[in-house]
């Protein structure tokens, strides 16, 4: 159901409701009383039953508000009540026939229907699952290297390396070194070929962007380093691999990670897709994902993954729309907002504690959580939620 308008006059509300009924637009009038300045004020809310009839209903609403007493809207009460009576009788007979049929078939009378998942939401869900399975099976082939003391990122499957926000050239050199000479070369061989020595020399003198966080800690521990953030940034993106701006959203670290994100994607994304034009919904996902990923890259470097930046963006968007446009009918309980907020700010508190420990010269707390993407996504979603052009226009 969708709220299309709120009227202060009960006669106007009924008259418009009768007119919509005659036009074949199923609707309901809800009476709502609120207190203001010590006085009770009664408003009349008009809801329509079908999203497909929204545009038609809004067209009639504009004409009605322009002239509520126009002859066109008068005299429909009797016909409307007859339509409602016939509709009620038809529904009653249909329900009785349906119940008799189910009893005859000995099947359950009431089966909870699942709301259909939108096309784009289903596509994103399937894509994330396929890529996760690809990551998982590719990782199994890399297990023979797991006992070698080499950086974990080098053990990542090719699909992961191709979809991360960036993959610094120094890591490409390390990959080349391992492919040519085997992983044991990083442990400390007795003798090295000249070509290997040259590669190791090049690796040792290559820098890459590790994020503002690590750069700050590095320069604090070594004040003599120049205070210029000049490590290479956006290396693969500058070479034309522009998809990396978004694709970290499609990667997930483990089964719990993808399960958590996909449940929220179906719950939040499906609501948005039902209420927005598909291209706007897709643009929202791409924009929030790209921007939150970039914020995370600038803060913490390239090695992060997960759809949760977009998820928090969806939650922020829906939270704002519930307040500025409640007639759109978004369903996000306060408990869900509290859970998401506790997760984001709880991890933020852990990161602050870890940061304090590092400043004190102690071992940090490993979290592996891209909290900059979470906070950034939520803020972006809340900003977009205040812009009416993001959704279908609904009457005031």
Coordinates of C-alpha atoms in Angstrom, one line a residue:
X1 CA 0.0 0.0 0.0
X2 CA 1.1 3.6 -0.6
X3 CA 0.0 6.8 1.1
X4 CA -0.8 9.4 -1.5
X5 CA -2.2 12.3 0.5
X6 CA -3.4 13.6 3.9
X7 CA -6.6 15.7 4.0
X8 CA -8.0 17.7 6.8
X9 CA -11.6 17.5 5.7
X10 CA -13.4 14.2 6.1
X11 CA -16.0 15.0 3.5
X12 CA -13.3 15.8 0.9
X13 CA -11.5 12.6 1.8
X14 CA -14.6 10.4 1.3
X15 CA -15.6 12.2 -1.8
X16 CA -12.2 11.6 -3.4
X17 CA -12.1 8.0 -2.2
X18 CA -15.5 7.3 -3.8
X19 CA -14.3 8.9 -7.0
X20 CA -11.1 6.7 -7.1
X21 CA -13.1 3.6 -6.4
X22 CA -15.4 4.3 -9.4
X23 CA -12.2 4.8 -11.5
X24 CA -11.1 1.3 -10.6
X25 CA -8.4 2.4 -8.2
X26 CA -8.7 0.4 -4.9
X27 CA -8.1 2.6 -1.9
X28 CA -8.7 3.1 1.8
X29 CA -9.3 6.1 4.0
X30 CA -7.7 6.1 7.4
X31 CA -8.6 8.5 10.2
X32 CA -5.7 9.7 12.3
X33 CA -5.9 12.0 15.4
X34 CA -2.9 13.9 16.7
X35 CA -2.5 16.4 19.5
X36 CA -1.1 19.8 18.7
X37 CA -0.9 22.7 21.1
X38 CA -3.2 21.0 23.5
X39 CA -5.9 20.4 20.8
X40 CA -6.8 17.2 18.9
X41 CA -6.5 17.5 15.1
X42 CA -8.0 14.8 12.9
X43 CA -6.4 14.0 9.5
X44 CA -7.6 11.7 6.9
X45 CA -5.0 9.5 5.1
X46 CA -5.8 8.1 1.7
X47 CA -3.9 4.9 0.8
X48 CA -4.0 3.1 -2.6
X49 CA -3.6 -0.7 -2.7
X50 CA -1.5 -1.2 -5.9
X51 CA 1.8 0.4 -6.9
X52 CA 0.8 0.0 -10.5
X53 CA -2.1 2.5 -10.0
X54 CA 0.1 5.1 -8.3
X55 CA 0.7 7.4 -11.3
X56 CA -2.9 7.4 -12.3
X57 CA -4.0 8.1 -8.7
X58 CA -1.5 11.0 -8.4
X59 CA -2.8 12.5 -11.6
X60 CA -6.4 12.5 -10.2
X61 CA -5.1 13.8 -6.9
X62 CA -3.5 16.9 -8.6
X63 CA -6.9 17.7 -10.3
X64 CA -8.8 17.1 -7.1
X65 CA -6.6 19.4 -5.0
X66 CA -6.9 22.1 -7.6
X67 CA -10.7 22.1 -7.3
X68 CA -12.1 19.6 -4.7
X69 CA -15.7 20.6 -5.4
X70 CA -15.5 20.2 -9.2
X71 CA -18.6 18.5 -10.5
X72 CA -16.5 15.7 -11.8
X73 CA -15.8 14.5 -8.3
X74 CA -19.4 14.7 -7.0
X75 CA -22.1 12.1 -6.8
X76 CA -20.1 8.9 -6.8
X77 CA -21.0 7.6 -3.3
X78 CA -23.8 5.3 -4.3
X79 CA -21.9 3.7 -7.2
X80 CA -18.7 3.4 -5.1
X81 CA -20.5 1.6 -2.3
X82 CA -22.1 -0.8 -4.8
X83 CA -18.7 -1.5 -6.3
X84 CA -17.2 -2.1 -2.8
X85 CA -20.1 -4.4 -1.9
X86 CA -19.7 -6.5 -5.1
X87 CA -16.0 -6.6 -4.6
X88 CA -16.5 -7.8 -1.0
X89 CA -18.9 -10.5 -2.1
X90 CA -16.7 -11.7 -4.9
X91 CA -13.7 -11.9 -2.5
X92 CA -15.8 -13.8 0.0
X93 CA -17.0 -16.4 -2.5
X94 CA -13.4 -16.7 -3.9
X95 CA -12.0 -17.3 -0.5
X96 CA -14.7 -19.9 0.3
X97 CA -14.0 -21.7 -3.0
X98 CA -10.2 -21.5 -2.3
X99 CA -10.6 -22.9 1.2
X100 CA -12.9 -25.8 0.0
X101 CA -10.3 -26.6 -2.7
X102 CA -7.4 -26.7 -0.2
X103 CA -9.5 -28.8 2.2
X104 CA -10.3 -31.2 -0.6
X105 CA -6.6 -31.4 -1.5
X106 CA -5.6 -31.7 2.2
X107 CA -3.1 -28.8 1.8
X108 CA -2.4 -26.0 4.3
X109 CA -4.9 -23.2 4.1
X110 CA -2.5 -20.4 4.6
X111 CA 1.0 -20.3 3.1
X112 CA 3.2 -17.4 3.7
X113 CA 4.2 -15.8 0.4
X114 CA 7.7 -14.6 -0.1
X115 CA 8.0 -11.1 -1.6
X116 CA 9.6 -11.4 -5.0
X117 CA 13.2 -10.2 -5.2
X118 CA 13.8 -7.4 -7.7
X119 CA 15.8 -8.1 -10.9
X120 CA 18.8 -6.0 -10.0
X121 CA 18.9 -7.2 -6.3
X122 CA 18.7 -10.8 -7.5
X123 CA 21.5 -10.2 -10.0
X124 CA 23.8 -8.7 -7.4
X125 CA 23.0 -11.5 -5.0
X126 CA 23.8 -14.1 -7.6
X127 CA 26.9 -12.3 -8.8
X128 CA 28.4 -12.1 -5.2
X129 CA 27.6 -15.8 -4.6
X130 CA 29.2 -16.9 -7.9
X131 CA 32.4 -14.8 -7.3
X132 CA 32.6 -16.1 -3.7
X133 CA 32.4 -19.7 -4.9
X134 CA 35.1 -18.9 -7.5
X135 CA 37.3 -17.4 -4.8
X136 CA 36.7 -20.4 -2.6
X137 CA 37.6 -23.1 -5.1
X138 CA 40.5 -21.1 -6.4
X139 CA 41.8 -20.7 -2.9
X140 CA 41.8 -24.5 -2.5
X141 CA 44.4 -24.8 -5.2
X142 CA 46.7 -22.4 -3.4
X143 CA 46.8 -24.4 -0.1
X144 CA 50.1 -26.0 -1.0
X145 CA 51.7 -22.7 -0.4
X146 CA 50.1 -22.0 2.9
X147 CA 53.1 -23.3 4.9
X148 CA 55.4 -20.8 3.2
X149 CA 56.1 -17.6 5.1
X150 CA 54.9 -15.2 2.3
X151 CA 52.4 -12.3 2.4
X152 CA 48.8 -13.6 2.5
X153 CA 47.7 -11.3 -0.3
X154 CA 50.1 -13.2 -2.7
X155 CA 48.1 -16.4 -1.9
X156 CA 44.8 -14.7 -3.0
X157 CA 43.2 -16.3 -6.1
X158 CA 43.5 -14.4 -9.4
X159 CA 39.8 -13.4 -9.3
X160 CA 40.4 -11.6 -6.0
X161 CA 43.5 -9.8 -7.3
X162 CA 41.6 -8.7 -10.4
X163 CA 38.6 -7.2 -8.5
X164 CA 40.4 -5.5 -5.5
X165 CA 40.4 -1.7 -5.6
X166 CA 44.0 -1.8 -6.6
X167 CA 46.9 -4.3 -6.9
X168 CA 50.2 -2.4 -6.6
X169 CA 52.9 -3.1 -9.1
X170 CA 55.3 -4.2 -6.4
X171 CA 53.0 -7.2 -5.7
X172 CA 53.0 -8.0 -9.4
X173 CA 56.8 -8.1 -9.1
X174 CA 56.5 -10.5 -6.1
X175 CA 54.1 -12.7 -8.0
X176 CA 56.6 -12.8 -10.9
X177 CA 59.5 -13.7 -8.5
X178 CA 57.5 -16.5 -6.9
X179 CA 56.3 -17.9 -10.3
X180 CA 59.8 -18.0 -11.7
X181 CA 61.8 -19.1 -8.7
X182 CA 59.2 -20.6 -6.3
X183 CA 58.0 -19.3 -2.9
X184 CA 61.1 -20.6 -1.1
X185 CA 63.0 -17.7 -2.6
X186 CA 61.4 -15.3 -0.1
X187 CA 62.6 -17.4 2.9
X188 CA 66.3 -16.7 2.3
X189 CA 68.1 -18.8 -0.3
X190 CA 71.8 -19.4 -0.2
X191 CA 72.4 -18.1 -3.7
X192 CA 70.3 -16.0 -6.1
X193 CA 70.4 -15.7 -9.9
X194 CA 71.3 -12.2 -11.2
X195 CA 67.8 -11.7 -12.5
X196 CA 66.3 -12.6 -9.1
X197 CA 68.6 -10.2 -7.4
X198 CA 67.5 -7.4 -9.7
X199 CA 63.8 -8.2 -9.1
X200 CA 64.4 -8.2 -5.3
X201 CA 66.3 -4.9 -5.6
X202 CA 63.4 -3.4 -7.5
X203 CA 60.9 -4.7 -5.0
X204 CA 62.8 -3.4 -2.1
X205 CA 62.8 0.1 -3.6
X206 CA 59.2 0.1 -4.7
X207 CA 56.5 1.8 -2.6
X208 CA 52.7 1.6 -2.8
X209 CA 49.8 3.3 -1.1
X210 CA 48.9 1.8 2.2
X211 CA 46.4 4.4 3.4
X212 CA 46.4 7.5 5.4
X213 CA 46.2 5.5 8.6
X214 CA 49.4 3.5 8.0
X215 CA 51.2 6.5 6.5
X216 CA 50.4 8.5 9.7
X217 CA 51.7 5.8 12.0
X218 CA 54.8 5.2 9.9
X219 CA 55.8 8.9 9.9
X220 CA 55.0 9.2 13.6
X221 CA 57.4 6.4 14.4
X222 CA 60.0 7.8 12.1
X223 CA 59.7 11.7 12.1
X224 CA 62.6 12.0 9.7
X225 CA 60.5 10.7 6.8
X226 CA 59.2 13.5 4.5
X227 CA 55.6 14.5 5.3
X228 CA 54.5 14.1 1.8
X229 CA 52.0 11.3 0.8
X230 CA 53.7 10.5 -2.5
X231 CA 53.4 6.7 -2.7
X232 CA 51.8 5.5 -5.9
X233 CA 48.0 5.6 -5.8
X234 CA 45.3 4.1 -8.1
X235 CA 47.9 2.2 -10.0
X236 CA 45.7 -0.3 -11.8
X237 CA 42.8 2.2 -12.2
X238 CA 45.1 4.7 -13.9
X239 CA 46.0 1.9 -16.3
X240 CA 42.3 1.6 -17.4
X241 CA 41.0 -1.0 -14.9
X242 CA 38.2 1.3 -13.9
X243 CA 35.9 -1.5 -12.7
X244 CA 38.0 -1.8 -9.6
X245 CA 36.3 1.3 -8.1
X246 CA 33.2 -0.8 -7.5
X247 CA 34.2 -4.5 -7.6
X248 CA 35.6 -4.8 -4.0
X249 CA 31.9 -4.8 -3.1
X250 CA 31.5 -8.2 -4.9
X251 CA 34.3 -9.9 -2.9
X252 CA 33.8 -11.5 0.5
X253 CA 36.3 -13.0 2.9
X254 CA 34.3 -15.9 4.3
X255 CA 30.9 -17.6 4.5
X256 CA 29.7 -15.5 7.5
X257 CA 30.8 -12.3 5.7
X258 CA 28.8 -13.0 2.5
X259 CA 25.8 -14.5 4.4
X260 CA 25.5 -11.4 6.6
X261 CA 25.8 -9.0 3.6
X262 CA 23.4 -10.9 1.3
X263 CA 20.7 -11.1 3.9
X264 CA 20.8 -7.4 4.3
X265 CA 21.0 -6.9 0.6
X266 CA 17.8 -8.8 0.0
X267 CA 15.9 -7.1 2.9
X268 CA 17.0 -3.5 2.1
X269 CA 17.7 -3.6 -1.6
X270 CA 14.4 -5.3 -2.5
X271 CA 12.5 -2.5 -0.7
X272 CA 14.5 0.2 -2.6
X273 CA 14.1 -1.5 -6.0
X274 CA 10.3 -1.8 -5.6
X275 CA 10.1 2.0 -4.9
X276 CA 12.6 3.4 -7.3
X277 CA 13.1 3.2 -11.0
X278 CA 15.6 0.4 -11.8
X279 CA 18.2 2.6 -13.3
X280 CA 18.1 4.9 -10.3
X281 CA 18.5 2.0 -8.0
X282 CA 21.4 0.6 -9.9
X283 CA 23.0 4.1 -10.0
X284 CA 22.5 4.3 -6.2
X285 CA 24.3 1.0 -5.7
X286 CA 27.2 1.9 -8.0
X287 CA 27.6 5.4 -6.7
X288 CA 27.6 4.4 -3.0
X289 CA 29.8 1.4 -3.6
X290 CA 32.4 3.4 -5.6
X291 CA 32.5 6.4 -3.2
X292 CA 32.6 4.3 0.0
X293 CA 35.3 2.1 -1.6
X294 CA 37.4 5.1 -2.5
X295 CA 37.1 6.5 1.0
X296 CA 38.2 3.1 2.4
X297 CA 41.1 3.0 -0.1
X298 CA 42.3 6.4 0.9
X299 CA 42.2 5.6 4.6
X300 CA 43.4 2.0 4.7
X301 CA 44.8 1.0 1.4
X302 CA 43.7 -1.5 -1.3
X303 CA 43.2 -4.8 0.6
X304 CA 39.5 -4.7 1.6
X305 CA 36.3 -6.3 0.3
X306 CA 32.6 -6.7 1.0
X307 CA 29.2 -5.3 0.1
X308 CA 28.7 -3.7 3.5
X309 CA 29.5 -0.2 2.4
X310 CA 26.5 -0.3 0.1
X311 CA 24.4 -2.0 2.8
X312 CA 25.0 0.8 5.3
X313 CA 24.2 3.3 2.5
X314 CA 20.9 1.5 1.9
X315 CA 20.2 1.6 5.7
X316 CA 21.0 5.3 5.9
X317 CA 18.9 6.1 2.8
X318 CA 15.8 4.2 4.1
X319 CA 16.2 5.7 7.6
X320 CA 16.0 9.2 6.2
X321 CA 13.2 8.4 3.8
X322 CA 11.1 7.0 6.7
X323 CA 11.3 10.5 8.2
X324 CA 11.1 12.8 5.2
X325 CA 8.7 10.7 3.1
X326 CA 6.9 8.2 5.3
X327 CA 4.2 7.6 2.6
X328 CA 6.7 5.6 0.6
X329 CA 6.2 2.8 3.1
X330 CA 9.8 1.7 3.8
X331 CA 10.0 -0.9 6.6
X332 CA 13.1 -0.7 8.7
X333 CA 12.5 -1.3 12.4
X334 CA 14.3 0.8 15.1
X335 CA 15.9 -2.5 16.3
X336 CA 17.5 -3.0 12.8
X337 CA 18.9 0.6 12.9
X338 CA 20.2 0.0 16.4
X339 CA 21.9 -3.3 15.3
X340 CA 23.6 -1.7 12.3
X341 CA 24.6 1.4 14.3
X342 CA 26.1 -0.7 17.1
X343 CA 28.0 -2.7 14.6
X344 CA 29.5 0.3 12.8
X345 CA 30.3 2.4 15.9
X346 CA 31.3 -0.7 17.9
X347 CA 34.0 -1.5 15.3
X348 CA 34.9 2.2 15.2
X349 CA 35.5 2.1 18.9
X350 CA 37.6 -1.0 18.6
X351 CA 39.7 0.7 15.8
X352 CA 40.2 3.8 18.0
X353 CA 41.4 1.5 20.8
X354 CA 43.7 -0.2 18.3
X355 CA 45.0 3.1 17.1
X356 CA 45.7 4.2 20.7
X357 CA 47.7 1.0 21.3
X358 CA 49.7 1.6 18.2
X359 CA 50.5 5.1 19.2
X360 CA 51.7 3.7 22.6
X361 CA 54.0 1.3 20.8
X362 CA 52.0 -1.8 21.6
X363 CA 50.5 -4.5 19.3
X364 CA 47.2 -3.3 17.7
X365 CA 43.9 -5.2 17.7
X366 CA 43.4 -7.0 14.4
X367 CA 39.9 -6.4 13.1
X368 CA 40.0 -6.7 9.3
X369 CA 36.9 -4.4 9.1
X370 CA 36.6 -1.7 6.5
X371 CA 34.9 0.7 8.9
X372 CA 35.6 3.8 6.7
X373 CA 33.5 2.2 4.0
X374 CA 30.7 1.5 6.5
X375 CA 30.6 5.0 8.0
X376 CA 31.1 6.6 4.6
X377 CA 28.4 4.5 3.0
X378 CA 25.9 5.4 5.8
X379 CA 26.6 9.1 5.4
X380 CA 26.3 9.0 1.6
X381 CA 23.0 7.1 1.9
X382 CA 21.6 9.6 4.4
X383 CA 22.5 12.5 2.1
X384 CA 20.9 10.9 -0.9
X385 CA 17.8 10.0 1.1
X386 CA 17.0 13.7 1.4
X387 CA 16.9 14.2 -2.3
X388 CA 13.4 13.7 -3.7
X389 CA 14.7 12.9 -7.2
X390 CA 16.0 9.6 -6.0
X391 CA 12.5 8.1 -5.8
X392 CA 9.2 8.3 -7.7
X393 CA 7.4 11.5 -6.9
X394 CA 4.5 11.1 -4.5
X395 CA 1.8 13.6 -3.9
X396 CA 1.9 15.8 -0.8

